[in-house]
């Protein structure tokens, strides 16, 4: 039944040491939504205006109105498949967007993994799809248009920390033209969770490349057992201060909890 289906992940969370608040009754939850959105809209406009002021008099975009007009003018090139409402709302709310894996495109799946279905999703396909999309968000110019945008990626970035230097060097050599290096965009706009990547060496690589404050603890149920994740976090070689930051402090700061 539906109740039994919900009870399974809740019991798994409790077994892994999580504190589950159920039910979470918030009597004022729906009272301030409209006013909060209005305040955030004003803050977004003011913050963006201050950012544009730092670009100098030669900057082609000097206001939010200029930015909207530019996006509309270049709509065919910049937004051929979808507009940027999700990113725009995220910037207005000052919250991150979580970039979650999806199955690889059928043409890619059939070309690479036709006879090896175990690679389709969590085995490898999820990682390839998300890593590629992460880097293409950078090369699309998205973060030049929305300089306050924040992105969270799971699985310690799908190998991004390991590949940042090499990818940056090689796309420049191949002709990529961006105001900043790919690795600089990534380190500015991305945060990584540990979900399903419970490996000491991978964590140390991510910390070295991104900084400890960019790493958030997360589990990866149902692909990896939750208890495996919490047990690993307790034992991985970190100071207690750094362990606490990854376990909860970094997420609290980023998500304003």
PDB file of C-alpha atoms in Angstrom:
ATOM      1  CA  UNK A   1       0.000   0.000   0.000  1.00  0.00           C
ATOM      2  CA  UNK A   2       0.975   3.679  -0.183  1.00  0.00           C
ATOM      3  CA  UNK A   3       1.408   3.846   3.605  1.00  0.00           C
ATOM      4  CA  UNK A   4       3.754   0.864   3.573  1.00  0.00           C
ATOM      5  CA  UNK A   5       5.719   2.359   0.666  1.00  0.00           C
ATOM      6  CA  UNK A   6       6.255   5.600   2.600  1.00  0.00           C
ATOM      7  CA  UNK A   7       7.117   3.764   5.805  1.00  0.00           C
ATOM      8  CA  UNK A   8      10.034   1.924   4.203  1.00  0.00           C
ATOM      9  CA  UNK A   9      12.265   4.948   3.467  1.00  0.00           C
ATOM     10  CA  UNK A  10      11.274   6.569   6.787  1.00  0.00           C
ATOM     11  CA  UNK A  11      12.352   3.478   8.722  1.00  0.00           C
ATOM     12  CA  UNK A  12      15.583   3.398   6.693  1.00  0.00           C
ATOM     13  CA  UNK A  13      16.288   7.023   7.624  1.00  0.00           C
ATOM     14  CA  UNK A  14      15.691   6.301  11.306  1.00  0.00           C
ATOM     15  CA  UNK A  15      17.965   3.258  11.153  1.00  0.00           C
ATOM     16  CA  UNK A  16      20.726   5.429   9.693  1.00  0.00           C
ATOM     17  CA  UNK A  17      20.481   7.847  12.614  1.00  0.00           C
ATOM     18  CA  UNK A  18      18.288  10.589  11.135  1.00  0.00           C
ATOM     19  CA  UNK A  19      15.785  12.478  13.259  1.00  0.00           C
ATOM     20  CA  UNK A  20      12.418  12.245  11.501  1.00  0.00           C
ATOM     21  CA  UNK A  21       9.825  14.938  12.270  1.00  0.00           C
ATOM     22  CA  UNK A  22       6.468  13.454  11.278  1.00  0.00           C
ATOM     23  CA  UNK A  23       4.016  15.057  11.013  1.00  0.00           C
ATOM     24  CA  UNK A  24       5.587  18.492  10.514  1.00  0.00           C
ATOM     25  CA  UNK A  25       2.709  20.831  11.295  1.00  0.00           C
ATOM     26  CA  UNK A  26       3.489  24.456  10.434  1.00  0.00           C
ATOM     27  CA  UNK A  27       0.396  26.562  11.206  1.00  0.00           C
ATOM     28  CA  UNK A  28       1.812  29.695   9.534  1.00  0.00           C
ATOM     29  CA  UNK A  29       3.176  27.905   6.459  1.00  0.00           C
ATOM     30  CA  UNK A  30       0.784  29.491   3.958  1.00  0.00           C
ATOM     31  CA  UNK A  31       0.345  32.943   5.469  1.00  0.00           C
ATOM     32  CA  UNK A  32       3.327  34.847   4.090  1.00  0.00           C
ATOM     33  CA  UNK A  33       4.060  33.368   0.676  1.00  0.00           C
ATOM     34  CA  UNK A  34       2.948  36.312  -1.469  1.00  0.00           C
ATOM     35  CA  UNK A  35       4.628  38.952   0.698  1.00  0.00           C
ATOM     36  CA  UNK A  36       7.861  36.928   0.840  1.00  0.00           C
ATOM     37  CA  UNK A  37       7.932  36.626  -2.941  1.00  0.00           C
ATOM     38  CA  UNK A  38       7.469  40.394  -3.332  1.00  0.00           C
ATOM     39  CA  UNK A  39      10.336  41.145  -0.949  1.00  0.00           C
ATOM     40  CA  UNK A  40      12.588  38.675  -2.710  1.00  0.00           C
ATOM     41  CA  UNK A  41      11.802  40.216  -6.092  1.00  0.00           C
ATOM     42  CA  UNK A  42      12.894  43.645  -4.835  1.00  0.00           C
ATOM     43  CA  UNK A  43      16.065  42.197  -3.297  1.00  0.00           C
ATOM     44  CA  UNK A  44      16.904  40.426  -6.542  1.00  0.00           C
ATOM     45  CA  UNK A  45      16.500  43.601  -8.582  1.00  0.00           C
ATOM     46  CA  UNK A  46      18.592  45.644  -6.131  1.00  0.00           C
ATOM     47  CA  UNK A  47      21.328  43.008  -5.879  1.00  0.00           C
ATOM     48  CA  UNK A  48      21.564  42.653  -9.627  1.00  0.00           C
ATOM     49  CA  UNK A  49      21.784  46.427 -10.058  1.00  0.00           C
ATOM     50  CA  UNK A  50      24.711  46.521  -7.633  1.00  0.00           C
ATOM     51  CA  UNK A  51      26.426  43.727  -9.543  1.00  0.00           C
ATOM     52  CA  UNK A  52      26.001  45.487 -12.894  1.00  0.00           C
ATOM     53  CA  UNK A  53      27.492  48.641 -11.368  1.00  0.00           C
ATOM     54  CA  UNK A  54      30.740  46.757 -10.755  1.00  0.00           C
ATOM     55  CA  UNK A  55      31.126  45.911 -14.460  1.00  0.00           C
ATOM     56  CA  UNK A  56      32.017  49.462 -15.489  1.00  0.00           C
ATOM     57  CA  UNK A  57      30.601  51.879 -18.067  1.00  0.00           C
ATOM     58  CA  UNK A  58      31.550  49.727 -21.075  1.00  0.00           C
ATOM     59  CA  UNK A  59      29.423  46.745 -19.992  1.00  0.00           C
ATOM     60  CA  UNK A  60      26.707  46.038 -22.588  1.00  0.00           C
ATOM     61  CA  UNK A  61      24.194  45.146 -19.868  1.00  0.00           C
ATOM     62  CA  UNK A  62      23.627  47.708 -17.104  1.00  0.00           C
ATOM     63  CA  UNK A  63      20.265  46.760 -15.581  1.00  0.00           C
ATOM     64  CA  UNK A  64      17.745  43.974 -15.165  1.00  0.00           C
ATOM     65  CA  UNK A  65      15.739  45.514 -17.992  1.00  0.00           C
ATOM     66  CA  UNK A  66      18.806  45.357 -20.237  1.00  0.00           C
ATOM     67  CA  UNK A  67      19.324  41.700 -19.323  1.00  0.00           C
ATOM     68  CA  UNK A  68      15.723  40.749 -20.065  1.00  0.00           C
ATOM     69  CA  UNK A  69      15.829  42.637 -23.352  1.00  0.00           C
ATOM     70  CA  UNK A  70      19.086  40.935 -24.356  1.00  0.00           C
ATOM     71  CA  UNK A  71      17.692  37.492 -23.581  1.00  0.00           C
ATOM     72  CA  UNK A  72      14.595  38.225 -25.617  1.00  0.00           C
ATOM     73  CA  UNK A  73      16.635  39.569 -28.531  1.00  0.00           C
ATOM     74  CA  UNK A  74      18.858  36.467 -28.496  1.00  0.00           C
ATOM     75  CA  UNK A  75      16.026  34.057 -27.665  1.00  0.00           C
ATOM     76  CA  UNK A  76      16.601  31.830 -30.703  1.00  0.00           C
ATOM     77  CA  UNK A  77      20.244  31.303 -29.763  1.00  0.00           C
ATOM     78  CA  UNK A  78      20.064  31.397 -25.976  1.00  0.00           C
ATOM     79  CA  UNK A  79      16.764  29.641 -25.337  1.00  0.00           C
ATOM     80  CA  UNK A  80      15.985  27.380 -28.303  1.00  0.00           C
ATOM     81  CA  UNK A  81      14.228  24.705 -26.252  1.00  0.00           C
ATOM     82  CA  UNK A  82      13.083  26.350 -23.025  1.00  0.00           C
ATOM     83  CA  UNK A  83      13.207  29.684 -21.296  1.00  0.00           C
ATOM     84  CA  UNK A  84      15.038  30.362 -18.044  1.00  0.00           C
ATOM     85  CA  UNK A  85      12.141  30.621 -15.598  1.00  0.00           C
ATOM     86  CA  UNK A  86      13.519  28.019 -13.184  1.00  0.00           C
ATOM     87  CA  UNK A  87      16.906  29.695 -12.978  1.00  0.00           C
ATOM     88  CA  UNK A  88      15.284  33.126 -12.724  1.00  0.00           C
ATOM     89  CA  UNK A  89      13.090  32.013  -9.831  1.00  0.00           C
ATOM     90  CA  UNK A  90      16.059  30.397  -8.101  1.00  0.00           C
ATOM     91  CA  UNK A  91      18.052  33.618  -8.336  1.00  0.00           C
ATOM     92  CA  UNK A  92      15.100  35.646  -7.043  1.00  0.00           C
ATOM     93  CA  UNK A  93      14.683  33.307  -4.092  1.00  0.00           C
ATOM     94  CA  UNK A  94      18.447  32.988  -3.514  1.00  0.00           C
ATOM     95  CA  UNK A  95      18.172  29.209  -3.400  1.00  0.00           C
ATOM     96  CA  UNK A  96      20.169  26.582  -5.301  1.00  0.00           C
ATOM     97  CA  UNK A  97      18.900  24.366  -8.103  1.00  0.00           C
ATOM     98  CA  UNK A  98      19.500  20.638  -7.609  1.00  0.00           C
ATOM     99  CA  UNK A  99      20.680  19.029 -10.835  1.00  0.00           C
ATOM    100  CA  UNK A 100      19.483  15.430 -10.609  1.00  0.00           C
ATOM    101  CA  UNK A 101      20.576  12.651 -12.981  1.00  0.00           C
ATOM    102  CA  UNK A 102      18.279  11.265 -15.620  1.00  0.00           C
ATOM    103  CA  UNK A 103      18.649   8.218 -17.864  1.00  0.00           C
ATOM    104  CA  UNK A 104      20.981   8.714 -20.802  1.00  0.00           C
ATOM    105  CA  UNK A 105      19.447   9.523 -24.174  1.00  0.00           C
ATOM    106  CA  UNK A 106      18.425   6.345 -26.059  1.00  0.00           C
ATOM    107  CA  UNK A 107      20.853   7.036 -28.920  1.00  0.00           C
ATOM    108  CA  UNK A 108      23.760   7.332 -26.466  1.00  0.00           C
ATOM    109  CA  UNK A 109      22.585   4.335 -24.444  1.00  0.00           C
ATOM    110  CA  UNK A 110      22.350   2.135 -27.528  1.00  0.00           C
ATOM    111  CA  UNK A 111      25.679   3.305 -28.931  1.00  0.00           C
ATOM    112  CA  UNK A 112      27.636   2.813 -25.702  1.00  0.00           C
ATOM    113  CA  UNK A 113      25.763   0.289 -23.565  1.00  0.00           C
ATOM    114  CA  UNK A 114      23.448  -1.706 -25.828  1.00  0.00           C
ATOM    115  CA  UNK A 115      24.633  -5.056 -24.520  1.00  0.00           C
ATOM    116  CA  UNK A 116      25.543  -3.864 -21.013  1.00  0.00           C
ATOM    117  CA  UNK A 117      22.331  -2.699 -19.312  1.00  0.00           C
ATOM    118  CA  UNK A 118      24.029  -2.484 -15.917  1.00  0.00           C
ATOM    119  CA  UNK A 119      25.718   0.716 -17.187  1.00  0.00           C
ATOM    120  CA  UNK A 120      22.455   2.414 -18.218  1.00  0.00           C
ATOM    121  CA  UNK A 121      21.626   4.330 -15.051  1.00  0.00           C
ATOM    122  CA  UNK A 122      23.426   4.416 -11.697  1.00  0.00           C
ATOM    123  CA  UNK A 123      26.247   2.183 -12.961  1.00  0.00           C
ATOM    124  CA  UNK A 124      27.600   4.886 -15.285  1.00  0.00           C
ATOM    125  CA  UNK A 125      24.893   6.526 -17.406  1.00  0.00           C
ATOM    126  CA  UNK A 126      23.598   8.883 -14.706  1.00  0.00           C
ATOM    127  CA  UNK A 127      27.087  10.213 -14.112  1.00  0.00           C
ATOM    128  CA  UNK A 128      27.935  10.782 -17.772  1.00  0.00           C
ATOM    129  CA  UNK A 129      24.643  12.569 -18.410  1.00  0.00           C
ATOM    130  CA  UNK A 130      24.879  14.866 -15.388  1.00  0.00           C
ATOM    131  CA  UNK A 131      28.573  15.665 -15.787  1.00  0.00           C
ATOM    132  CA  UNK A 132      28.052  16.612 -19.430  1.00  0.00           C
ATOM    133  CA  UNK A 133      25.028  18.763 -18.609  1.00  0.00           C
ATOM    134  CA  UNK A 134      26.882  20.507 -15.775  1.00  0.00           C
ATOM    135  CA  UNK A 135      29.725  21.547 -18.063  1.00  0.00           C
ATOM    136  CA  UNK A 136      27.345  22.574 -20.855  1.00  0.00           C
ATOM    137  CA  UNK A 137      25.499  24.889 -18.468  1.00  0.00           C
ATOM    138  CA  UNK A 138      28.815  26.704 -18.073  1.00  0.00           C
ATOM    139  CA  UNK A 139      29.688  26.885 -21.779  1.00  0.00           C
ATOM    140  CA  UNK A 140      26.135  28.051 -22.611  1.00  0.00           C
ATOM    141  CA  UNK A 141      26.814  31.380 -20.875  1.00  0.00           C
ATOM    142  CA  UNK A 142      24.132  30.763 -18.237  1.00  0.00           C
ATOM    143  CA  UNK A 143      26.264  31.957 -15.326  1.00  0.00           C
ATOM    144  CA  UNK A 144      27.208  35.169 -17.133  1.00  0.00           C
ATOM    145  CA  UNK A 145      23.485  35.897 -17.465  1.00  0.00           C
ATOM    146  CA  UNK A 146      22.649  34.792 -13.898  1.00  0.00           C
ATOM    147  CA  UNK A 147      25.806  35.438 -11.865  1.00  0.00           C
ATOM    148  CA  UNK A 148      24.147  34.605  -8.539  1.00  0.00           C
ATOM    149  CA  UNK A 149      22.854  31.188  -9.624  1.00  0.00           C
ATOM    150  CA  UNK A 150      23.795  28.219  -7.425  1.00  0.00           C
ATOM    151  CA  UNK A 151      23.718  24.565  -8.496  1.00  0.00           C
ATOM    152  CA  UNK A 152      23.911  21.408  -6.361  1.00  0.00           C
ATOM    153  CA  UNK A 153      25.136  18.187  -7.976  1.00  0.00           C
ATOM    154  CA  UNK A 154      25.183  14.783  -6.298  1.00  0.00           C
ATOM    155  CA  UNK A 155      27.707  11.942  -6.325  1.00  0.00           C
ATOM    156  CA  UNK A 156      30.566  14.370  -5.569  1.00  0.00           C
ATOM    157  CA  UNK A 157      30.049  16.087  -8.915  1.00  0.00           C
ATOM    158  CA  UNK A 158      30.023  12.967 -11.092  1.00  0.00           C
ATOM    159  CA  UNK A 159      33.869  13.046 -11.354  1.00  0.00           C
ATOM    160  CA  UNK A 160      33.934  16.789 -12.107  1.00  0.00           C
ATOM    161  CA  UNK A 161      36.565  17.609  -9.435  1.00  0.00           C
ATOM    162  CA  UNK A 162      38.935  15.059 -10.979  1.00  0.00           C
ATOM    163  CA  UNK A 163      38.351  16.358 -14.516  1.00  0.00           C
ATOM    164  CA  UNK A 164      38.146  20.134 -13.976  1.00  0.00           C
ATOM    165  CA  UNK A 165      41.742  21.007 -14.789  1.00  0.00           C
ATOM    166  CA  UNK A 166      42.045  18.778 -17.847  1.00  0.00           C
ATOM    167  CA  UNK A 167      38.669  19.759 -19.301  1.00  0.00           C
ATOM    168  CA  UNK A 168      39.394  23.452 -18.770  1.00  0.00           C
ATOM    169  CA  UNK A 169      42.755  23.247 -20.527  1.00  0.00           C
ATOM    170  CA  UNK A 170      41.513  21.212 -23.453  1.00  0.00           C
ATOM    171  CA  UNK A 171      38.365  23.162 -24.295  1.00  0.00           C
ATOM    172  CA  UNK A 172      40.420  26.377 -24.363  1.00  0.00           C
ATOM    173  CA  UNK A 173      42.869  24.714 -26.722  1.00  0.00           C
ATOM    174  CA  UNK A 174      39.947  23.531 -28.847  1.00  0.00           C
ATOM    175  CA  UNK A 175      38.537  27.037 -29.209  1.00  0.00           C
ATOM    176  CA  UNK A 176      36.033  27.529 -26.353  1.00  0.00           C
ATOM    177  CA  UNK A 177      35.575  31.252 -25.663  1.00  0.00           C
ATOM    178  CA  UNK A 178      34.294  32.325 -22.259  1.00  0.00           C
ATOM    179  CA  UNK A 179      34.989  35.311 -19.982  1.00  0.00           C
ATOM    180  CA  UNK A 180      36.386  32.964 -17.314  1.00  0.00           C
ATOM    181  CA  UNK A 181      37.856  29.478 -17.223  1.00  0.00           C
ATOM    182  CA  UNK A 182      35.430  26.564 -16.912  1.00  0.00           C
ATOM    183  CA  UNK A 183      36.993  25.501 -13.614  1.00  0.00           C
ATOM    184  CA  UNK A 184      36.447  28.992 -12.166  1.00  0.00           C
ATOM    185  CA  UNK A 185      32.758  28.970 -13.083  1.00  0.00           C
ATOM    186  CA  UNK A 186      32.381  25.515 -11.560  1.00  0.00           C
ATOM    187  CA  UNK A 187      34.081  26.413  -8.285  1.00  0.00           C
ATOM    188  CA  UNK A 188      31.949  29.568  -8.004  1.00  0.00           C
ATOM    189  CA  UNK A 189      28.508  28.207  -8.828  1.00  0.00           C
ATOM    190  CA  UNK A 190      28.480  24.516  -7.825  1.00  0.00           C
ATOM    191  CA  UNK A 191      28.100  22.629  -4.543  1.00  0.00           C
ATOM    192  CA  UNK A 192      28.518  18.845  -4.334  1.00  0.00           C
ATOM    193  CA  UNK A 193      26.821  16.203  -2.217  1.00  0.00           C
ATOM    194  CA  UNK A 194      28.334  12.901  -1.157  1.00  0.00           C
ATOM    195  CA  UNK A 195      25.300  10.884  -2.285  1.00  0.00           C
ATOM    196  CA  UNK A 196      26.409   7.422  -3.349  1.00  0.00           C
ATOM    197  CA  UNK A 197      30.090   8.384  -3.392  1.00  0.00           C
ATOM    198  CA  UNK A 198      31.185   7.131   0.003  1.00  0.00           C
ATOM    199  CA  UNK A 199      34.889   6.894  -0.796  1.00  0.00           C
ATOM    200  CA  UNK A 200      37.666   8.622   1.163  1.00  0.00           C
ATOM    201  CA  UNK A 201      39.901   9.428  -1.822  1.00  0.00           C
ATOM    202  CA  UNK A 202      36.985  10.830  -3.860  1.00  0.00           C
ATOM    203  CA  UNK A 203      35.979  13.043  -0.930  1.00  0.00           C
ATOM    204  CA  UNK A 204      39.530  14.354  -0.511  1.00  0.00           C
ATOM    205  CA  UNK A 205      39.729  15.147  -4.237  1.00  0.00           C
ATOM    206  CA  UNK A 206      36.453  17.068  -4.032  1.00  0.00           C
ATOM    207  CA  UNK A 207      37.581  18.998  -0.953  1.00  0.00           C
ATOM    208  CA  UNK A 208      40.922  19.843  -2.585  1.00  0.00           C
ATOM    209  CA  UNK A 209      39.302  21.177  -5.757  1.00  0.00           C
ATOM    210  CA  UNK A 210      36.134  22.767  -4.378  1.00  0.00           C
ATOM    211  CA  UNK A 211      36.878  23.626  -0.764  1.00  0.00           C
ATOM    212  CA  UNK A 212      35.353  21.927   2.256  1.00  0.00           C
ATOM    213  CA  UNK A 213      32.492  24.449   2.467  1.00  0.00           C
ATOM    214  CA  UNK A 214      31.180  23.242  -0.920  1.00  0.00           C
ATOM    215  CA  UNK A 215      30.618  19.634   0.225  1.00  0.00           C
ATOM    216  CA  UNK A 216      27.258  18.480   1.649  1.00  0.00           C
ATOM    217  CA  UNK A 217      26.466  15.084   3.118  1.00  0.00           C
ATOM    218  CA  UNK A 218      23.694  13.146   1.416  1.00  0.00           C
ATOM    219  CA  UNK A 219      22.685   9.520   1.006  1.00  0.00           C
ATOM    220  CA  UNK A 220      21.670   7.763  -2.207  1.00  0.00           C
ATOM    221  CA  UNK A 221      18.773   5.479  -1.367  1.00  0.00           C
ATOM    222  CA  UNK A 222      17.719   3.172  -3.016  1.00  0.00           C
ATOM    223  CA  UNK A 223      20.968   2.778  -4.997  1.00  0.00           C
ATOM    224  CA  UNK A 224      23.312   2.684  -1.979  1.00  0.00           C
ATOM    225  CA  UNK A 225      22.227   1.728   1.524  1.00  0.00           C
ATOM    226  CA  UNK A 226      21.742   4.735   3.826  1.00  0.00           C
ATOM    227  CA  UNK A 227      23.556   3.066   6.709  1.00  0.00           C
ATOM    228  CA  UNK A 228      26.623   2.634   4.506  1.00  0.00           C
ATOM    229  CA  UNK A 229      26.700   6.385   4.018  1.00  0.00           C
ATOM    230  CA  UNK A 230      26.334   7.395   7.662  1.00  0.00           C
ATOM    231  CA  UNK A 231      28.835   4.756   8.792  1.00  0.00           C
ATOM    232  CA  UNK A 232      31.361   6.050   6.250  1.00  0.00           C
ATOM    233  CA  UNK A 233      30.898   9.679   7.285  1.00  0.00           C
ATOM    234  CA  UNK A 234      31.640   8.814  10.919  1.00  0.00           C
ATOM    235  CA  UNK A 235      34.906   7.069   9.983  1.00  0.00           C
ATOM    236  CA  UNK A 236      36.294   9.037   7.003  1.00  0.00           C
ATOM    237  CA  UNK A 237      39.494  10.890   8.036  1.00  0.00           C
ATOM    238  CA  UNK A 238      38.281  14.406   8.914  1.00  0.00           C
ATOM    239  CA  UNK A 239      38.557  16.630  11.942  1.00  0.00           C
ATOM    240  CA  UNK A 240      35.366  16.716  13.988  1.00  0.00           C
ATOM    241  CA  UNK A 241      34.846  20.347  12.958  1.00  0.00           C
ATOM    242  CA  UNK A 242      35.082  19.463   9.261  1.00  0.00           C
ATOM    243  CA  UNK A 243      32.907  16.375   9.728  1.00  0.00           C
ATOM    244  CA  UNK A 244      30.183  18.474  11.339  1.00  0.00           C
ATOM    245  CA  UNK A 245      30.394  21.039   8.517  1.00  0.00           C
ATOM    246  CA  UNK A 246      29.877  18.359   5.863  1.00  0.00           C
ATOM    247  CA  UNK A 247      27.222  16.544   7.900  1.00  0.00           C
ATOM    248  CA  UNK A 248      25.023  19.591   8.417  1.00  0.00           C
ATOM    249  CA  UNK A 249      26.727  22.975   8.739  1.00  0.00           C
ATOM    250  CA  UNK A 250      27.403  23.599   5.043  1.00  0.00           C
ATOM    251  CA  UNK A 251      23.850  22.658   4.073  1.00  0.00           C
ATOM    252  CA  UNK A 252      22.382  24.874   6.778  1.00  0.00           C
ATOM    253  CA  UNK A 253      24.386  27.820   5.503  1.00  0.00           C
ATOM    254  CA  UNK A 254      23.615  27.236   1.819  1.00  0.00           C
ATOM    255  CA  UNK A 255      19.914  26.497   2.310  1.00  0.00           C
ATOM    256  CA  UNK A 256      19.464  29.079   5.089  1.00  0.00           C
ATOM    257  CA  UNK A 257      18.042  26.501   7.493  1.00  0.00           C
TER     258      UNK A 257
END
